[in-house]
Short mmCIF file of C-alpha atoms in Angstrom, two decimals:
data_model
loop_
_atom_site.label_atom_id
_atom_site.label_comp_id
_atom_site.label_asym_id
_atom_site.label_seq_id
_atom_site.Cartn_x
_atom_site.Cartn_y
_atom_site.Cartn_z
CA MET A 1 170.41 -16.27 161.81
CA GLU A 2 171.62 -16.72 158.26
CA ASP A 3 171.44 -13.92 155.70
CA TRP A 4 170.81 -14.94 152.12
CA SER A 5 168.46 -14.45 149.18
CA VAL A 6 166.03 -17.04 147.79
CA HIS A 7 167.46 -16.25 144.33
CA HIS A 8 170.99 -17.14 145.48
CA LEU A 9 169.63 -20.29 147.07
CA HIS A 10 167.86 -21.29 143.84
CA LYS A 11 170.93 -20.74 141.70
CA ALA A 12 173.20 -22.71 144.03
CA ALA A 13 170.69 -25.56 144.32
CA GLU A 14 170.18 -25.69 140.55
CA LEU A 15 173.92 -26.15 139.94
CA LYS A 16 174.19 -29.01 142.43
CA LEU A 17 170.77 -30.68 142.33
CA GLY A 18 169.15 -29.75 139.05
CA ALA A 19 166.23 -27.53 138.08
CA SER A 20 163.42 -29.69 139.47
CA GLU A 21 164.91 -30.12 142.95
CA ALA A 22 165.98 -26.46 143.04
CA ALA A 23 162.41 -25.36 142.31
CA GLN A 24 161.07 -27.46 145.20
CA ILE A 25 163.68 -26.03 147.57
CA ARG A 26 162.80 -22.50 146.48
CA ILE A 27 159.07 -23.07 147.11
CA TYR A 28 159.81 -24.61 150.52
CA ALA A 29 161.99 -21.66 151.55
CA GLN A 30 159.55 -19.03 150.28
CA GLN A 31 156.63 -20.58 152.17
CA LEU A 32 158.56 -20.42 155.44
CA ILE A 33 159.80 -16.87 154.79
CA ARG A 34 156.24 -15.67 154.15
CA LYS A 35 155.28 -17.03 157.56
CA LYS A 36 158.34 -15.32 159.08
CA MET A 37 159.80 -18.67 160.04
CA PRO A 38 163.49 -19.57 159.88
CA VAL A 39 164.35 -21.62 156.81
CA ILE A 40 165.75 -24.94 158.04
CA PHE A 41 166.50 -27.78 155.64
CA THR A 42 167.96 -30.54 157.80
CA LEU A 43 168.88 -31.40 161.37
CA LYS A 44 172.51 -30.56 160.60
CA HIS A 45 171.40 -27.19 159.22
CA LEU A 46 169.52 -26.57 162.49
CA SER A 47 172.65 -27.37 164.51
CA MET A 48 174.62 -24.83 162.48
CA ILE A 49 172.00 -22.08 162.86
CA ALA A 50 171.53 -22.68 166.60
CA GLY A 51 175.27 -23.12 167.16
CA VAL A 52 175.07 -26.53 168.80
CA ASP A 53 176.74 -29.90 168.29
CA TYR A 54 175.08 -31.93 165.53
CA LEU A 55 175.81 -35.31 167.11
CA ALA A 56 174.11 -34.22 170.34
CA LEU A 57 170.96 -33.36 168.38
CA ARG A 58 171.15 -36.60 166.40
CA ARG A 59 171.39 -38.64 169.61
CA THR A 60 168.54 -36.63 171.08
CA VAL A 61 166.35 -37.50 168.12
CA GLU A 62 167.34 -41.15 168.55
CA ARG A 63 166.42 -41.00 172.28
CA ARG A 64 170.00 -41.81 173.26
CA ARG A 65 170.58 -38.73 175.44
CA GLU A 66 167.51 -38.69 177.69
CA ALA A 67 169.45 -38.90 180.97
CA ALA A 68 172.05 -36.40 179.75
CA ASN A 69 169.47 -33.94 178.42
CA TYR A 70 167.22 -33.73 181.47
CA ARG A 71 167.69 -33.51 185.22
CA MET A 72 164.37 -34.45 186.75
CA PHE A 73 163.18 -33.46 190.21
CA ALA A 74 159.87 -33.26 192.07
CA ILE A 75 158.27 -30.41 193.99
CA LYS A 76 155.29 -30.57 196.32
CA LYS A 77 152.01 -29.16 195.05
CA ARG A 78 149.83 -27.10 197.37
CA SER A 79 146.89 -29.32 196.42
CA GLY A 80 148.83 -32.45 197.36
CA GLY A 81 151.03 -34.82 195.41
CA ARG A 82 154.14 -33.86 193.46
CA ARG A 83 154.89 -32.04 190.25
CA PHE A 84 157.79 -33.41 188.20
CA ILE A 85 160.05 -30.78 186.64
CA HIS A 86 162.62 -31.29 183.89
CA SER A 87 165.71 -29.09 184.04
CA VAL A 88 167.15 -29.02 180.51
CA THR A 89 170.91 -29.21 180.06
CA GLU A 90 173.10 -27.85 177.27
CA PRO A 91 173.21 -28.02 174.30
CA LEU A 92 169.55 -29.05 174.16
CA HIS A 93 168.44 -26.04 176.22
CA ARG A 94 170.00 -23.63 173.72
CA THR A 95 168.34 -25.47 170.83
CA GLN A 96 164.93 -25.38 172.52
CA GLN A 97 165.35 -21.66 173.22
CA PHE A 98 166.02 -21.11 169.53
CA ILE A 99 162.97 -23.14 168.50
CA ASN A 100 160.78 -21.29 170.97
CA SER A 101 161.88 -17.76 170.08
CA GLU A 102 162.30 -18.20 166.32
CA ILE A 103 159.41 -20.58 165.55
CA LEU A 104 156.84 -21.12 168.29
CA GLN A 105 156.50 -17.53 169.49
CA LYS A 106 155.69 -16.48 165.92
CA ILE A 107 152.64 -18.76 165.73
CA GLU A 108 149.42 -17.05 166.79
CA PRO A 109 147.59 -18.95 169.55
CA HIS A 110 143.82 -19.12 169.86
CA PRO A 111 142.27 -15.85 171.17
CA ALA A 112 140.90 -17.71 174.21
CA SER A 113 144.42 -18.78 175.23
CA PHE A 114 146.14 -16.32 177.59
CA ALA A 115 149.26 -18.11 178.85
CA PHE A 116 152.87 -18.07 177.68
CA HIS A 117 152.74 -15.24 175.14
CA SER A 118 153.16 -11.46 175.22
CA SER A 119 149.55 -10.57 174.43
CA GLY A 120 148.17 -12.72 177.27
CA GLY A 121 148.60 -12.70 181.03
CA VAL A 122 146.73 -13.60 184.22
CA ARG A 123 145.08 -10.19 184.55
CA ARG A 124 143.82 -10.08 180.97
CA CYS A 125 142.46 -13.58 181.28
CA ALA A 126 140.62 -12.84 184.52
CA GLU A 127 139.20 -9.56 183.12
CA VAL A 128 137.07 -11.55 180.68
CA HIS A 129 135.05 -12.91 183.61
CA CYS A 130 134.62 -9.75 185.68
CA GLY A 131 130.99 -9.22 186.70
CA ALA A 132 129.98 -12.81 185.90
CA ARG A 133 126.93 -14.32 187.59
CA TRP A 134 128.12 -17.89 187.05
CA ILE A 135 131.70 -19.19 186.71
CA PHE A 136 132.64 -22.79 185.90
CA SER A 137 136.31 -23.64 186.48
CA PHE A 138 138.01 -26.80 185.20
CA ASP A 139 141.58 -28.05 185.43
CA LEU A 140 143.41 -30.35 183.01
CA ALA A 141 145.30 -33.22 184.65
CA ASP A 142 148.97 -33.81 183.67
CA PHE A 143 148.62 -31.10 181.03
CA PHE A 144 152.15 -31.14 179.56
CA PHE A 145 152.53 -34.91 179.81
CA LYS A 146 149.25 -35.41 177.93
CA ILE A 147 150.73 -33.72 174.86
CA SER A 148 152.77 -36.20 172.82
CA GLU A 149 155.43 -35.85 170.16
CA VAL A 150 152.70 -36.70 167.65
CA LYS A 151 150.99 -33.38 168.50
CA ALA A 152 154.34 -31.58 168.35
CA TYR A 153 155.05 -33.10 164.93
CA GLU A 154 151.69 -31.90 163.62
CA ILE A 155 152.42 -28.35 164.80
CA PHE A 156 155.82 -28.15 163.09
CA HIS A 157 154.55 -29.83 159.93
CA LYS A 158 151.56 -27.49 159.72
CA VAL A 159 153.88 -24.48 159.93
CA GLY A 160 155.58 -25.70 156.77
CA TYR A 161 158.55 -27.84 157.76
CA ARG A 162 159.19 -31.04 155.85
CA PRO A 163 157.96 -34.26 157.49
CA LEU A 164 161.41 -35.55 158.49
CA LEU A 165 162.49 -32.22 159.98
CA ALA A 166 159.11 -31.79 161.71
CA PHE A 167 159.64 -35.22 163.25
CA GLU A 168 163.15 -34.28 164.39
CA LEU A 169 161.94 -30.98 165.88
CA ALA A 170 159.21 -32.89 167.73
CA ARG A 171 161.78 -35.30 169.15
CA ILE A 172 163.99 -32.41 170.28
CA CYS A 173 161.04 -30.85 172.15
CA THR A 174 159.79 -34.02 173.89
CA THR A 175 161.12 -36.64 176.27
CA THR A 176 160.55 -40.21 177.40
CA ARG A 177 162.25 -39.56 180.74
CA LEU A 178 159.40 -39.78 183.25
CA PRO A 179 158.98 -41.42 186.66
CA LYS A 180 158.00 -45.09 186.37
CA LYS A 181 154.52 -44.45 187.68
CA LEU A 182 153.90 -42.10 184.72
CA HIS A 183 155.25 -44.40 182.00
CA TYR A 184 151.72 -45.20 180.92
CA LEU A 185 151.64 -41.68 179.42
CA LEU A 186 154.38 -42.71 176.98
CA ARG A 187 152.31 -45.41 175.35
CA ASN A 188 151.11 -44.55 171.91
CA THR A 189 147.34 -44.29 171.71
CA ASP A 190 147.11 -42.82 168.21
CA ASN A 191 147.36 -46.00 166.16
CA ALA A 192 145.89 -44.36 163.06
CA TRP A 193 148.72 -41.83 162.99
CA CYS A 194 151.34 -44.52 163.51
CA GLN A 195 150.09 -46.47 160.54
CA ASN A 196 150.27 -43.59 158.08
CA GLU A 197 153.25 -42.61 155.94
CA ASN A 198 154.57 -39.97 158.35
CA TRP A 199 155.21 -42.61 160.99
CA GLY A 200 156.18 -45.68 159.02
CA LYS A 201 158.87 -44.11 156.85
CA TYR A 202 161.19 -43.43 159.79
CA GLN A 203 163.10 -46.53 160.82
CA ILE A 204 164.01 -44.86 164.07
CA TYR A 205 160.51 -45.60 165.35
CA SER A 206 160.99 -49.36 165.03
CA ARG A 207 162.84 -49.38 168.36
CA HIS A 208 160.45 -47.03 170.14
CA ALA A 209 157.05 -47.82 168.65
CA TYR A 210 155.47 -48.04 172.07
CA SER A 211 157.36 -45.20 173.74
CA ILE A 212 156.09 -41.88 172.46
CA GLY A 213 157.66 -38.77 173.99
CA VAL A 214 155.72 -36.07 175.82
CA LEU A 215 156.34 -32.40 176.63
CA PRO A 216 158.79 -31.97 179.53
CA GLN A 217 157.59 -29.51 182.15
CA GLY A 218 160.46 -27.03 182.40
CA ALA A 219 161.62 -26.97 178.77
CA PRO A 220 161.54 -23.57 176.97
CA THR A 221 159.46 -25.05 174.15
CA SER A 222 156.78 -26.78 176.24
CA PRO A 223 154.60 -23.78 177.21
CA MET A 224 153.93 -22.57 173.67
CA LEU A 225 153.70 -26.08 172.24
CA SER A 226 151.05 -26.87 174.85
CA ASN A 227 149.12 -23.76 173.81
CA LEU A 228 149.19 -24.73 170.16
CA ALA A 229 148.41 -28.39 170.86
CA ALA A 230 145.25 -27.31 172.72
CA LEU A 231 143.89 -25.43 169.69
CA LYS A 232 141.21 -28.06 169.00
CA LEU A 233 140.07 -27.82 172.63
CA ASP A 234 139.94 -24.01 172.50
CA VAL A 235 137.94 -24.04 169.28
CA ALA A 236 135.41 -26.56 170.60
CA LEU A 237 134.88 -24.81 173.94
CA THR A 238 134.66 -21.39 172.29
CA GLU A 239 131.93 -22.72 169.99
CA PHE A 240 130.07 -24.12 173.00
CA ALA A 241 130.42 -20.83 174.90
CA ASP A 242 129.29 -18.74 171.91
CA LYS A 243 126.24 -20.92 171.39
CA TYR A 244 124.88 -20.06 174.84
CA GLY A 245 126.27 -16.55 175.29
CA PHE A 246 129.04 -17.61 177.68
CA SER A 247 132.67 -16.46 177.85
CA TYR A 248 135.54 -18.98 177.69
CA THR A 249 139.25 -18.63 178.49
CA ARG A 250 142.16 -20.97 179.04
CA TYR A 251 145.32 -20.15 180.94
CA ALA A 252 147.58 -23.21 180.48
CA ASP A 253 145.62 -26.01 182.18
CA ASP A 254 143.02 -23.72 183.82
CA LEU A 255 139.73 -23.44 181.93
CA SER A 256 137.04 -20.91 182.83
CA ILE A 257 133.54 -20.53 181.43
CA SER A 258 131.29 -17.74 182.70
CA SER A 259 127.86 -16.25 182.19
CA CYS A 260 126.79 -12.71 183.04
CA SER A 261 123.13 -13.75 183.44
CA ASP A 262 121.04 -16.70 184.56
CA LEU A 263 121.74 -20.02 182.88
CA PRO A 264 119.53 -20.99 179.91
CA SER A 265 116.55 -23.13 180.90
CA SER A 266 117.88 -25.93 178.67
CA LEU A 267 121.17 -26.10 180.59
CA SER A 268 121.50 -27.26 184.16
CA VAL A 269 124.76 -26.97 186.10
CA ALA A 270 125.27 -30.73 185.79
CA ARG A 271 124.66 -30.70 182.03
CA ILE A 272 127.17 -27.89 181.48
CA CYS A 273 129.78 -29.90 183.39
CA ARG A 274 129.02 -33.03 181.39
CA ILE A 275 129.30 -31.18 178.06
CA VAL A 276 132.57 -29.47 178.98
CA ILE A 277 134.15 -32.65 180.35
CA GLY A 278 133.03 -34.51 177.24
CA ILE A 279 134.76 -31.93 175.03
CA ILE A 280 137.92 -32.10 177.17
CA ARG A 281 138.14 -35.89 176.80
CA LYS A 282 137.26 -35.85 173.10
CA CYS A 283 140.19 -33.47 172.52
CA GLY A 284 142.65 -35.87 174.15
CA PHE A 285 142.88 -34.34 177.62
CA GLU A 286 141.57 -35.37 181.02
CA GLU A 287 139.89 -33.27 183.68
CA ASN A 288 141.17 -33.05 187.25
CA GLN A 289 137.94 -33.81 189.08
CA LYS A 290 139.22 -32.45 192.40
CA LYS A 291 139.68 -28.98 190.91
CA THR A 292 136.30 -28.53 189.22
CA ARG A 293 134.60 -25.50 190.77
CA ILE A 294 131.20 -23.88 190.21
CA ALA A 295 130.47 -20.40 191.57
CA GLY A 296 126.87 -19.28 191.24
CA PRO A 297 125.00 -16.15 192.36
CA GLY A 298 126.16 -15.00 195.80
CA ALA A 299 129.34 -17.11 195.78
CA LYS A 300 132.87 -15.68 195.74
CA LYS A 301 134.01 -15.36 192.11
CA ILE A 302 137.66 -16.28 191.57
CA VAL A 303 139.56 -16.85 188.31
CA LEU A 304 143.27 -17.77 188.41
CA GLY A 305 143.43 -16.71 192.05
CA LEU A 306 142.01 -13.24 191.33
CA LEU A 307 138.70 -11.91 192.56
CA VAL A 308 136.49 -10.96 189.60
CA ASP A 309 133.39 -9.77 191.44
CA GLY A 310 134.13 -6.13 190.58
CA PRO A 311 134.89 -4.11 187.44
CA THR A 312 138.56 -5.20 187.45
CA PRO A 313 140.43 -8.24 188.81
CA ARG A 314 141.98 -7.85 192.23
CA ILE A 315 144.11 -9.86 194.60
CA SER A 316 142.45 -11.20 197.72
CA LYS A 317 143.40 -10.00 201.19
CA GLU A 318 144.31 -13.60 202.05
CA THR A 319 147.03 -13.62 199.38
CA TYR A 320 148.55 -10.37 200.63
CA LYS A 321 148.48 -11.70 204.20
CA ARG A 322 150.12 -14.95 203.17
CA ILE A 323 152.99 -13.13 201.45
CA ASP A 324 153.39 -10.77 204.42
CA ARG A 325 153.39 -13.71 206.84
CA HIS A 326 156.06 -15.61 204.87
CA LEU A 327 158.32 -12.56 204.47
CA HIS A 328 158.04 -11.65 208.14
CA ALA A 329 158.82 -15.21 209.25
CA ILE A 330 161.82 -15.50 206.90
CA GLN A 331 163.16 -12.14 208.05
CA LYS A 332 162.95 -13.30 211.65
CA TYR A 333 163.93 -16.98 211.44
CA GLY A 334 165.61 -17.49 208.06
CA PHE A 335 164.73 -19.61 205.03
CA ALA A 336 165.87 -22.94 206.48
CA GLU A 337 163.79 -22.79 209.66
CA VAL A 338 160.66 -21.48 207.94
CA ALA A 339 160.98 -24.09 205.17
CA ALA A 340 161.10 -26.87 207.76
CA HIS A 341 158.15 -25.42 209.69
CA GLU A 342 156.03 -24.98 206.53
CA LYS A 343 157.03 -28.49 205.35
CA PHE A 344 158.78 -27.46 202.15
CA ASP A 345 161.30 -29.89 200.66
CA SER A 346 164.10 -27.33 200.92
CA PRO A 347 164.83 -23.63 201.56
CA ILE A 348 165.11 -23.19 197.77
CA GLY A 349 161.62 -24.67 197.40
CA LEU A 350 160.30 -22.07 199.85
CA TYR A 351 162.17 -19.29 198.03
CA ASN A 352 160.68 -20.34 194.69
CA HIS A 353 157.21 -20.46 196.26
CA ILE A 354 157.54 -16.92 197.66
CA HIS A 355 159.02 -15.63 194.43
CA GLY A 356 156.08 -17.11 192.51
CA LEU A 357 153.53 -15.48 194.82
CA ILE A 358 155.23 -12.10 194.51
CA SER A 359 155.46 -12.41 190.71
CA PHE A 360 151.73 -13.13 190.68
CA VAL A 361 151.12 -9.73 192.33
CA LYS A 362 153.15 -7.81 189.72
CA ASP A 363 150.60 -7.98 186.91
CA VAL A 364 147.74 -6.77 189.10
CA ASP A 365 149.25 -4.50 191.76
CA PRO A 366 152.69 -3.14 190.68
CA LYS A 367 153.04 -0.93 193.78
CA ARG A 368 152.62 -3.80 196.26
CA TRP A 369 154.80 -6.00 194.05
CA ASP A 370 157.62 -3.47 194.33
CA GLU A 371 157.30 -3.49 198.14
CA PHE A 372 157.30 -7.28 198.37
CA ASN A 373 160.12 -7.67 195.84
CA CYS A 374 162.37 -5.20 197.69
CA GLN A 375 161.84 -7.14 200.91
CA LEU A 376 162.69 -10.43 199.22
CA LEU A 377 165.81 -9.03 197.54
CA ALA A 378 167.03 -7.66 200.88
CA MET A 379 167.06 -11.19 202.35
CA PRO A 380 170.08 -13.51 201.87
CA ALA A 381 169.16 -16.07 199.21
CA PRO A 382 169.11 -19.68 200.46
#
């Protein structure tokens, strides 16, 4: 990061640009400094601070490096279908890391949001619902891809960055490189925003008016941007929960609403679902109907894969058994044979699956995590 004083900046700007422009630059810089944000004036300035090639960033903003910036691949989801992942190449990856660590991680998310920041976590999120009598679980479909560069622009602009730079930061953090069957997600649906001054002043949009970028799943900036873009949703669902004495949390695309007592007489299970789904859609997201779950009295209470029927969250016996079974099979037959038998796309896909399961255990049961992790590390990587 650069090391300079606002006074030095003002004096230098006054000599070159005049008193009026220097005063505006000083105010702009001071506002960002007060928010503990890096002072960035232009795209070229960003390239210098992040230590990356300016032309690569310029072409990224112009959507002329999509294929070079992202390697896209698909992985099978346990629930069926495929999840499309974007592997970010250099120098964009380094730029996104800078934006995430120096800007996005310094923005406070909503208290109901528990993913992708140091004060959150799966365990803390699940703890909110321990001892609940009713739990309503909802899932957001295509969560990252539902968040457009328009939302990203609004986040950067709200922090204090100038409109043009906010636009360029939004372009750097989004992509139009999606499978053909998902291209409908790139269509602009926010006509009001497109018609205002923030959109119309940039000639670059004239070539891409109907191709609006979305968050790539796999980019360093996408997790926190998704958190911040869902602020309106978190506020609305928190207000709904508070009104009826419920508790609400969101962990990425997983929403949970719980009640420690019987439901109010004015609210049926069906009405709660209708209200929540209505809020989800009003906030620009879409529910995954297949993953909506309601657990009432006597039913097993699970939040984010953790049992919350006791005083603290705990991992189910089935999860421990599944990890044990996979590790035993791999130790005996190897990654390649087990991957084929379990119908994974590749041995690496199986390895990533096992690694994810073991990482899940770490936050809740460190002792068992250490046992599982030692076993995995002792095996030859695929």
